[in-house]
Coordinates of C-alpha atoms in Angstrom, one line a residue:
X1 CA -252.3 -85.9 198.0
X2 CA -250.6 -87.6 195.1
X3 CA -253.6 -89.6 194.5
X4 CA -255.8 -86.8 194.5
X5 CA -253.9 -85.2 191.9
X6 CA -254.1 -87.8 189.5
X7 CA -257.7 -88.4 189.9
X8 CA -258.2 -84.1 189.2
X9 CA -256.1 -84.7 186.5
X10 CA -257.7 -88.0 184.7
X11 CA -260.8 -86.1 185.1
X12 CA -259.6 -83.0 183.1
X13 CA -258.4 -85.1 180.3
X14 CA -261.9 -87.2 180.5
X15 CA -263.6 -83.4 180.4
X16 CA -261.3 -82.6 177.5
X17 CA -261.6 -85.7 174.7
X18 CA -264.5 -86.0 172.8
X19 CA -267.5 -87.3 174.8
X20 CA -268.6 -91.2 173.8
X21 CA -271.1 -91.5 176.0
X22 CA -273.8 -91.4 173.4
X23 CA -271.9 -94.4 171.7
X24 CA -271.6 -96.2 174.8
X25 CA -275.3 -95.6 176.1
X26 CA -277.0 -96.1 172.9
X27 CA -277.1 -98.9 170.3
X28 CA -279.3 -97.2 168.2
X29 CA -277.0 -94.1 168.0
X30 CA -274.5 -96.5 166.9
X31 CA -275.9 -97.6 164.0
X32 CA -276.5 -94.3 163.0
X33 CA -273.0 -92.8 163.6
X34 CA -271.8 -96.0 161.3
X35 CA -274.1 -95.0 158.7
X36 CA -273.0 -91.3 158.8
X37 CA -269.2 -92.0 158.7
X38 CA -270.1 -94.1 155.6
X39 CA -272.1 -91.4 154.0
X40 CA -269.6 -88.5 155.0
X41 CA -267.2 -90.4 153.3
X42 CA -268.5 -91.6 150.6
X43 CA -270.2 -88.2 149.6
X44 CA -266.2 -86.5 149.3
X45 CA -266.1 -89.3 147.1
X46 CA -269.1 -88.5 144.7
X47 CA -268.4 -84.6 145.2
X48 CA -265.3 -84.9 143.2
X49 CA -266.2 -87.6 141.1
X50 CA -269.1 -85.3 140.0
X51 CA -266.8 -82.0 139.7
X52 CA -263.9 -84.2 137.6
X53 CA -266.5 -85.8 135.2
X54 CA -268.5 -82.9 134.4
X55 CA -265.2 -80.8 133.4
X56 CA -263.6 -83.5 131.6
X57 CA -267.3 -83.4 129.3
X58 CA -267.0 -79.8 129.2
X59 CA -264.1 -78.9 130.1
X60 CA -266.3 -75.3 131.6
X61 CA -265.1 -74.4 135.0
X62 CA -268.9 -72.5 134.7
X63 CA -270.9 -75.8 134.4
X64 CA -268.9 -77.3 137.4
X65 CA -270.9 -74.5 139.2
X66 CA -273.7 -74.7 137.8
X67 CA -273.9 -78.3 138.9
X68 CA -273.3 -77.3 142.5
X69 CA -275.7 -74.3 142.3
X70 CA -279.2 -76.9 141.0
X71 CA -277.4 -79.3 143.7
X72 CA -277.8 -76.8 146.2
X73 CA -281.1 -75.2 145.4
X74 CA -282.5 -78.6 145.4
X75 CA -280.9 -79.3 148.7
X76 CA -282.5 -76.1 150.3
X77 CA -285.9 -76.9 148.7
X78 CA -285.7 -80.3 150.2
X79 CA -284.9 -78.9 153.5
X80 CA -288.0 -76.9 153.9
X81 CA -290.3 -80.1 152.9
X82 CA -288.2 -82.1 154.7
X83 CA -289.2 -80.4 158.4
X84 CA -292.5 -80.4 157.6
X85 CA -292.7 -84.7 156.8
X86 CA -290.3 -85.0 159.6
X87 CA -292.6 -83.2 162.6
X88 CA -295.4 -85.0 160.8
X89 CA -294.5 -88.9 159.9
X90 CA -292.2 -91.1 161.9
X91 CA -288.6 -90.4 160.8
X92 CA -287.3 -94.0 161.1
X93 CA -289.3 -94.3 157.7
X94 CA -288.1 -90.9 156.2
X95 CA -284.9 -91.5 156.6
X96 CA -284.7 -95.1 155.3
X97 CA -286.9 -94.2 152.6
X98 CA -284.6 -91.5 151.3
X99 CA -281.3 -93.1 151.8
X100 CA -282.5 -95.3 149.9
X101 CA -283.9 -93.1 146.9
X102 CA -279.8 -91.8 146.7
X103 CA -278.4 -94.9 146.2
X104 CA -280.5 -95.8 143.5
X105 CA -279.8 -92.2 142.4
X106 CA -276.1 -93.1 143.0
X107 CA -276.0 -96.0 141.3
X108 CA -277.3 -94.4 138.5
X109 CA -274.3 -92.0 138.1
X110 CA -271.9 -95.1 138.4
X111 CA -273.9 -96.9 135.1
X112 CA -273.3 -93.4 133.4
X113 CA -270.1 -92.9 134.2
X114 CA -269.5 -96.5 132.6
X115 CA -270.7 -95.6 129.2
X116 CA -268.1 -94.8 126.3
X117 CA -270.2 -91.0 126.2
X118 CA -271.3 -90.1 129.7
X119 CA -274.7 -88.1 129.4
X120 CA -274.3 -84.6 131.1
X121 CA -277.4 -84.1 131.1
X122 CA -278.1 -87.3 133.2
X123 CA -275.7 -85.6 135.8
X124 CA -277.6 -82.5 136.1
X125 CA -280.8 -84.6 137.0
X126 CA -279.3 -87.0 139.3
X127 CA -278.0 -83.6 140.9
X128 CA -281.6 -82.3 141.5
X129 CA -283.2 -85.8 143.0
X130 CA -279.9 -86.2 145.3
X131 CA -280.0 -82.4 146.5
X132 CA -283.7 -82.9 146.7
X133 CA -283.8 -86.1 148.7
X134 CA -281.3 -85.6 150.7
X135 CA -282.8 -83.0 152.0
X136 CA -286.0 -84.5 153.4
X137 CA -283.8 -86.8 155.1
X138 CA -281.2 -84.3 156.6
X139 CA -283.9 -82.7 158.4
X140 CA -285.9 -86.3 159.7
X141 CA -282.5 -87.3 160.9
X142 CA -281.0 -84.1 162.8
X143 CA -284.5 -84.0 164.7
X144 CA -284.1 -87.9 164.8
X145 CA -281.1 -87.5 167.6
X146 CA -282.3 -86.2 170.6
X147 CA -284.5 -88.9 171.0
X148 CA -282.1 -91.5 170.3
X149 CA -279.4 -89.5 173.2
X150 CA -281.7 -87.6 175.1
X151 CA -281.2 -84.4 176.1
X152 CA -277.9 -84.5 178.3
X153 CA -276.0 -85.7 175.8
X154 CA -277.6 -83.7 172.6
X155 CA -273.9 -81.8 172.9
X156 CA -271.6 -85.1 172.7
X157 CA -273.7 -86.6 170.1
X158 CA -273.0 -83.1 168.0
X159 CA -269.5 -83.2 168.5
X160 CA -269.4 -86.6 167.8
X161 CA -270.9 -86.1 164.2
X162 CA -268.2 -83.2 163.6
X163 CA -265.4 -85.4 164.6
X164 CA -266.8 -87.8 161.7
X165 CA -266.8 -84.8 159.1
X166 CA -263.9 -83.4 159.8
X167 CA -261.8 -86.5 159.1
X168 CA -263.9 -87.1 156.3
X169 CA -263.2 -83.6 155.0
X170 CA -259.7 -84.2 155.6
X171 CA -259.0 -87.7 153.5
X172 CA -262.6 -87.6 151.4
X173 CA -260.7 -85.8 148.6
X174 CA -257.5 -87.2 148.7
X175 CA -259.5 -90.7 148.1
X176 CA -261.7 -89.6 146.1
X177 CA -258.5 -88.1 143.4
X178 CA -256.9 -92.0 144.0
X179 CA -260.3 -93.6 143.4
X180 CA -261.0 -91.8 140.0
X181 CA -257.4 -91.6 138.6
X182 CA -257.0 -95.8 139.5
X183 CA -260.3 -97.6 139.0
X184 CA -262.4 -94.1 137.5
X185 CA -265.0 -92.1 138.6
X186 CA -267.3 -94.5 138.0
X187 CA -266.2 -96.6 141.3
X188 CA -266.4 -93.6 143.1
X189 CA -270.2 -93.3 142.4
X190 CA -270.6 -96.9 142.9
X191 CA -268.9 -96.7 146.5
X192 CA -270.8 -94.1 147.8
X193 CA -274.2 -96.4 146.6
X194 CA -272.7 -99.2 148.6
X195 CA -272.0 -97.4 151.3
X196 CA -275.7 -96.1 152.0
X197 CA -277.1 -99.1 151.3
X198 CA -274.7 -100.3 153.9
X199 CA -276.5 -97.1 156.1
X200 CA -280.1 -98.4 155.4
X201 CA -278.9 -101.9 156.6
X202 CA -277.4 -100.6 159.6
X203 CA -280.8 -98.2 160.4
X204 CA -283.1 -100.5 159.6
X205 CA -283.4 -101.8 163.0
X206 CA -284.0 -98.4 164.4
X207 CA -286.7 -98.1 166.4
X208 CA -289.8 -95.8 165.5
X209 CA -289.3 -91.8 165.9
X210 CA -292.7 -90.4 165.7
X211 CA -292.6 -86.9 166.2
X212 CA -294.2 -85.7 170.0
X213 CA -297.8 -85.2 169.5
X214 CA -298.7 -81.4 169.1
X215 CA -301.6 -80.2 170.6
X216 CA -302.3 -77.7 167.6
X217 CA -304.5 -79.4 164.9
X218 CA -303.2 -80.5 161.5
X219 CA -301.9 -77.5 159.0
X220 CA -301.8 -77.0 155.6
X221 CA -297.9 -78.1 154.4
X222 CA -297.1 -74.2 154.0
X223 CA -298.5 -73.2 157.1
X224 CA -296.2 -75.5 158.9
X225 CA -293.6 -74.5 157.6
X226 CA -294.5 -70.8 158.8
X227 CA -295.5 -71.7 161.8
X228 CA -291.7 -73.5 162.4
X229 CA -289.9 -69.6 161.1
X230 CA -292.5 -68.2 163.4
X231 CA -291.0 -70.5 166.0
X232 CA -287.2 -69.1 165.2
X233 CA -288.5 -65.5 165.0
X234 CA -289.8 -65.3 168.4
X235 CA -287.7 -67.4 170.2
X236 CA -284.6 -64.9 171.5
X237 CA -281.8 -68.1 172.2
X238 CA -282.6 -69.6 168.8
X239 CA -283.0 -66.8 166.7
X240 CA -279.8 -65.2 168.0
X241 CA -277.6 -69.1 166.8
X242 CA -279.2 -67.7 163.7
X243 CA -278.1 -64.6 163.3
X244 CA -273.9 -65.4 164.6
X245 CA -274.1 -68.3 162.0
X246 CA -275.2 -65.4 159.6
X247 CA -272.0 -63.1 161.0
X248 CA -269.4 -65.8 160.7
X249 CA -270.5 -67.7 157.6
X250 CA -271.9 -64.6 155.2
X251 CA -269.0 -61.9 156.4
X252 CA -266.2 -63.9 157.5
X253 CA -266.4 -66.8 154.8
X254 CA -263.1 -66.5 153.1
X255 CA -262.4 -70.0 151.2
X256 CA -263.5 -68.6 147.5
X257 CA -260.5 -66.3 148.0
X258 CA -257.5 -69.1 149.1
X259 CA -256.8 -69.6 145.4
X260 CA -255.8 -65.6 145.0
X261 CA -254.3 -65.6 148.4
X262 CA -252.2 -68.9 147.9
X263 CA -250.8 -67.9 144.7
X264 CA -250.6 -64.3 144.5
X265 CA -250.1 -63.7 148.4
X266 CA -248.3 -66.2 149.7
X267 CA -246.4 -67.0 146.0
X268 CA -246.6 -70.8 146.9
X269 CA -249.4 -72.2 143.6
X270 CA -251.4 -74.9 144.0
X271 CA -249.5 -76.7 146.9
X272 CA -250.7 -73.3 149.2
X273 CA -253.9 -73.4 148.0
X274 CA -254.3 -76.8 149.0
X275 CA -252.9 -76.6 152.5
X276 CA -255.1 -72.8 152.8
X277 CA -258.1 -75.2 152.3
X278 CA -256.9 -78.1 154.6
X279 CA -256.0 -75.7 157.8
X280 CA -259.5 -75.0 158.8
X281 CA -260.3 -78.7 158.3
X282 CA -257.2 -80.0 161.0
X283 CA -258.2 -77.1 163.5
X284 CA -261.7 -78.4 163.1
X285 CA -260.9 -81.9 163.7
X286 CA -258.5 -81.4 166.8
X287 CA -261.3 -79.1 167.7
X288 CA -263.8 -81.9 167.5
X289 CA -261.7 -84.7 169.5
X290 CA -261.1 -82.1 172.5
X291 CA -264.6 -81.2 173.0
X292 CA -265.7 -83.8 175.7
X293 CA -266.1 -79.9 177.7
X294 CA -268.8 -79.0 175.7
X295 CA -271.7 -80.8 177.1
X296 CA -270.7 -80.0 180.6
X297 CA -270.1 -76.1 180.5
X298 CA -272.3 -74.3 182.4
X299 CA -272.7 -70.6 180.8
X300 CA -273.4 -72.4 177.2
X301 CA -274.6 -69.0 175.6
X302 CA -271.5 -67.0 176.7
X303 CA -269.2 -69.5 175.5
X304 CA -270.8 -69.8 172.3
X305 CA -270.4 -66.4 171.6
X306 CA -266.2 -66.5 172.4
X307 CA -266.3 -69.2 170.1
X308 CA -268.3 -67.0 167.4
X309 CA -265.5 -64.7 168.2
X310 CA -262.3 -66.7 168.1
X311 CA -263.2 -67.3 164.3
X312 CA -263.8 -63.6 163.5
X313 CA -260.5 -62.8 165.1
X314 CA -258.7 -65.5 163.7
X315 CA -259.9 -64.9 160.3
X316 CA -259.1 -61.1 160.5
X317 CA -255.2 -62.3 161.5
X318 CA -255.5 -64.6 159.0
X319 CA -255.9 -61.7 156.6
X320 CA -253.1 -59.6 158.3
X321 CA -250.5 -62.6 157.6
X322 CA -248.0 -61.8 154.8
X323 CA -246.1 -65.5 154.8
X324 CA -248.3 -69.1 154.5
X325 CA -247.2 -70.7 157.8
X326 CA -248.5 -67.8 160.3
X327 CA -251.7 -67.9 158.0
X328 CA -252.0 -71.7 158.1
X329 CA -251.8 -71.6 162.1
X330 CA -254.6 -68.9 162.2
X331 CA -256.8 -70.9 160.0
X332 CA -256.5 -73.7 162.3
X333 CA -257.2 -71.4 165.0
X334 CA -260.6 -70.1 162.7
X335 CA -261.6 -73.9 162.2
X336 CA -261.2 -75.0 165.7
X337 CA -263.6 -71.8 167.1
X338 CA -265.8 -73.1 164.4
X339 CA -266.0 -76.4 165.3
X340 CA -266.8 -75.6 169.2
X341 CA -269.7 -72.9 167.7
X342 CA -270.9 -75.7 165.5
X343 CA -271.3 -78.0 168.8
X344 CA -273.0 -75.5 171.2
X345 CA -275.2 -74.7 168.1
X346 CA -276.7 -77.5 167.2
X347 CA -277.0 -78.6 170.6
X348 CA -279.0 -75.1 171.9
X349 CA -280.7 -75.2 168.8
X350 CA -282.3 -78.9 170.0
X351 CA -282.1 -78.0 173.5
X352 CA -284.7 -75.0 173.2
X353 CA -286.7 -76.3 170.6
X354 CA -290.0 -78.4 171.4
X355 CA -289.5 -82.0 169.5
X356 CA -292.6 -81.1 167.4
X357 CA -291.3 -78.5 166.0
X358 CA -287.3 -80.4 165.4
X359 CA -287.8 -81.0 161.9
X360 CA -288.7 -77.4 160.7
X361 CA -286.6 -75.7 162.6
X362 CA -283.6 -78.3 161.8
X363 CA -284.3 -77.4 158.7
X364 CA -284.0 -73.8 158.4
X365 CA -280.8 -73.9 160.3
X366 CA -279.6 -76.5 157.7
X367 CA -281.1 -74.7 154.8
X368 CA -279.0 -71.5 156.7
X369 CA -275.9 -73.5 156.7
X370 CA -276.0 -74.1 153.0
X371 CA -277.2 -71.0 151.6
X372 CA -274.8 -68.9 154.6
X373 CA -271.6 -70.3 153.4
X374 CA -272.3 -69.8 149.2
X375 CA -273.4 -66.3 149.6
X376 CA -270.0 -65.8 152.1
X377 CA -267.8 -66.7 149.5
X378 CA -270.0 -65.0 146.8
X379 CA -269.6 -61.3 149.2
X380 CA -265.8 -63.0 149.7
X381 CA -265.2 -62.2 146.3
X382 CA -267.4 -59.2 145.9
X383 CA -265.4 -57.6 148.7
X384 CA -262.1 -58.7 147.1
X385 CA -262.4 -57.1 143.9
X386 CA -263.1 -53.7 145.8
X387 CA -260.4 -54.0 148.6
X388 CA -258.0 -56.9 146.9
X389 CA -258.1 -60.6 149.0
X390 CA -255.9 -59.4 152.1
X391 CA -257.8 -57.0 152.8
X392 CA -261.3 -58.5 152.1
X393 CA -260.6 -61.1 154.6
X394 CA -259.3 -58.9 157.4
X395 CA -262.5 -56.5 156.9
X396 CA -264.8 -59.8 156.7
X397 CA -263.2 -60.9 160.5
X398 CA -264.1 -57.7 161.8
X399 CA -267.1 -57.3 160.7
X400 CA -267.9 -60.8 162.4
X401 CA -266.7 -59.8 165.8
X402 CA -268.6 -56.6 165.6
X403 CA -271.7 -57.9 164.5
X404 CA -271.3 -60.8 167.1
X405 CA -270.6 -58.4 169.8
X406 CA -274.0 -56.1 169.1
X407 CA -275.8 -59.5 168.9
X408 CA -274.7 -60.4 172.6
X409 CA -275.9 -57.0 173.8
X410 CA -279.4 -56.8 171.8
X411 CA -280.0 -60.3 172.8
X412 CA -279.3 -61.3 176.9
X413 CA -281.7 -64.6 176.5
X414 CA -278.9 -66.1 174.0
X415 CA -276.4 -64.8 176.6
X416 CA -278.0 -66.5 179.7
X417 CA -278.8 -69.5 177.4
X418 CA -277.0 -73.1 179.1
X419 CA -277.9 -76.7 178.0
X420 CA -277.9 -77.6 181.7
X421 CA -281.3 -75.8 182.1
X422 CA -284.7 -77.9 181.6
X423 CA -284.9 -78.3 177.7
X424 CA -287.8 -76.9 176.1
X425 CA -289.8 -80.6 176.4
X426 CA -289.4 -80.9 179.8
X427 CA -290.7 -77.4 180.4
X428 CA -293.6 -78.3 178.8
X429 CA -293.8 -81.7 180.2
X430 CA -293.8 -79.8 183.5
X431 CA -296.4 -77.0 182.6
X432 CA -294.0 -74.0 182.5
X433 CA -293.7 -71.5 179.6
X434 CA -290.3 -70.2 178.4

């Protein structure tokens, strides 16, 4: 009996921690986890390098944003070409190719960070061909991963990739401020080169990823990149990830409003604010390492939507706190309920999409990601003006949970949706329609 309870019990904690199979199982995986760490890293590092150097130029708060805005306009454009080259040339060679293009963009910002007078307008550039490029290789590599895991283990591989940005959104900036105020920003530019070229190294022995073979006929570049929305649109389970990343991330998004919170809420200054930002990060993180579950649940739709849930909840209590450490806990409670939605999503998202099509429709939820979370903490601070921050926030988690909840009920396909049904290749692989 004794025995028996130990072996229930070493399986609940192997169900619980993060799953490593795909590590294990697959070298080529490997490589490209040890090239994402790198890059996760190393991009905290050129965020705020990028942020510190153009306000000490201009010393504008406004053309910090505006840096961030061309970045992220270029990013989305890249997206959307990005799905098309990725469903239509092998993704190996995508993703090598534009890896590479950043660190020459890269090193580029650490030879003008060098100069006695830094060019600003040499920062803005290098900000549209690394939002651009990296763009067209987001997409190549997300719909890279299934074939490198296969489809059992499309969940683990996910949460292994959260785990990875997590702790790199947990010490990236804390590095990053050493890195700059020690050797300068300059270094932190330079590192982040080095550490994709360091990726390309490390990928280079991929193996080819040609997209499946489609049995529709070659499109004109737009018309692909209709026919992949057309895809999202009519498909129920992938649609509806869309629309309760559009709940969470547009109406519950409250990080433009933890500087007002931390210091005229919780009266703690910059120290709050700081920890308001970090909260969602830890949650996330422990959120990440305890997700080995994931992968294995069998009512995958259901659970996505408590997870969708948990963060609207959590975010509304969050708004409801009146002192920091009550808030802080609910944050970590938002982050964690993020990270699990994350997870599920990405991995129904692959699950129910046909490989030829992995690169568009990666991209649009990508492109969504992006664009979701600025125009959050854009109606974040909208809202706040109208009904001050408190009561922004709590309004914002509500309407989440509301809008999550009417989602569930319009949409029983996202419901009934499990990643231990056939995925949408082997459906077609065995002649069935879904």
């Amino acid at each position: 009996m004794d025995e028996a309870l130990e072996g229930m019990t070493a399986l609940r904690l192997g169900e619980l921690v993060v799953d490593v199979a795909p590590l294990r199982t697959s070298v080529p995986f490997r490589r490209v986890f040890a090239a994402q760490t790198l890059t996760v890293v190393g991009s905290s590092l050129t965020n705020v390098g990028v942020n510190l150097q153009v306000f000490q130029l201009t010393e504008s708060s406004l053309q910090v944003g505006l840096v961030s805005l061309v970045f992220g306009l270029a990013l989305l454009l890249g997206l959307l070409v990005g799905g098309v080259l990725a469903d239509r040339l092998d993704r190996r060679k995508v993703v090598l190719g534009t890896r590479a293009a950043v660190a020459v963009v890269l090193a580029g910002l650490a030879i003008n960070a060098a100069l006695p007078s830094p060019m600003l307008w040499f920062v803005y550039v290098a900000a549209v061909f690394a939002g651009g490029i990296n763009g067209l290789g987001g997409a190549a590599l997300m719909a890279a991963v299934p074939t490198l895991v296969g489809p059992k283990l499309i969940a683990a591989s996910g949460a292994l990739f959260t785990v990875t940005s997590q702790f790199g959104a947990m010490i990236g900036p804390a590095l990053a401020g050493l890195v700059a105020a020690g050797p300068g920003i300059a270094v932190c530019f330079g590192v982040d080169a080095v550490g994709y070229v360091i990726g390309v190294s490390l990928m280079w022995f991929l193996p080819s990823l040609p997209a499946a073979p489609s049995d529709e006929p070659k499109q004109h570049p737009w018309r692909s990149v209709v026919e992949g929305f057309h895809f999202v649109r009519h498909n129920q389970v992938v649609a509806g990830l869309l629309v309760l990343d559009v709940w969470a991330m547009v109406f519950a998004m409250p990080y433009a409003l933890f500087p007002q919170l931390g210091t005229q809420v919780f009266d703690g200054g910059p120290a709050a604010v700081g920890l308001l930002y970090t909260a969602p990060a830890i949650g996330a993180f422990l959120g990440a390492l305890t997700s080995g579950w994931t992968g294995r649940v069998r009512h995958t739709g259901r659970t996505l939507i408590a997870a969708v849930t948990v963060w609207g909840l959590a975010i509304a209590c969050f708004g409801l706190s009146g002192s920091l450490w009550p808030a802080l806990a609910f944050l970590a409670l938002a982050g964690l309920g993020d990270t699990v939605s994350e997870i599920l999503r990405r991995a129904l998202l692959q699950h129910y999409t046909p490989d030829h099509l992995q690169g568009r429709v990666g991209s649009v939820w990508l492109a969504q990601a992006t664009g979701g979370t600025a125009v959050g903490n854009v109606e974040a601070g909208l809202v706040g003006r109208w009904l001050g921050a408190s009561g922004a926030v709590f309004a914002g988690g509500l309407v989440c949970v509301a809008g999550v909840a009417l989602t569930a009920m319009a949409m029983p396909k996202l419901r009934a949706a499990s990643l231990l049904s056939p995925s949408a290749d082997e459906l077609a692989a065995s002649g069935t329609r879904s």
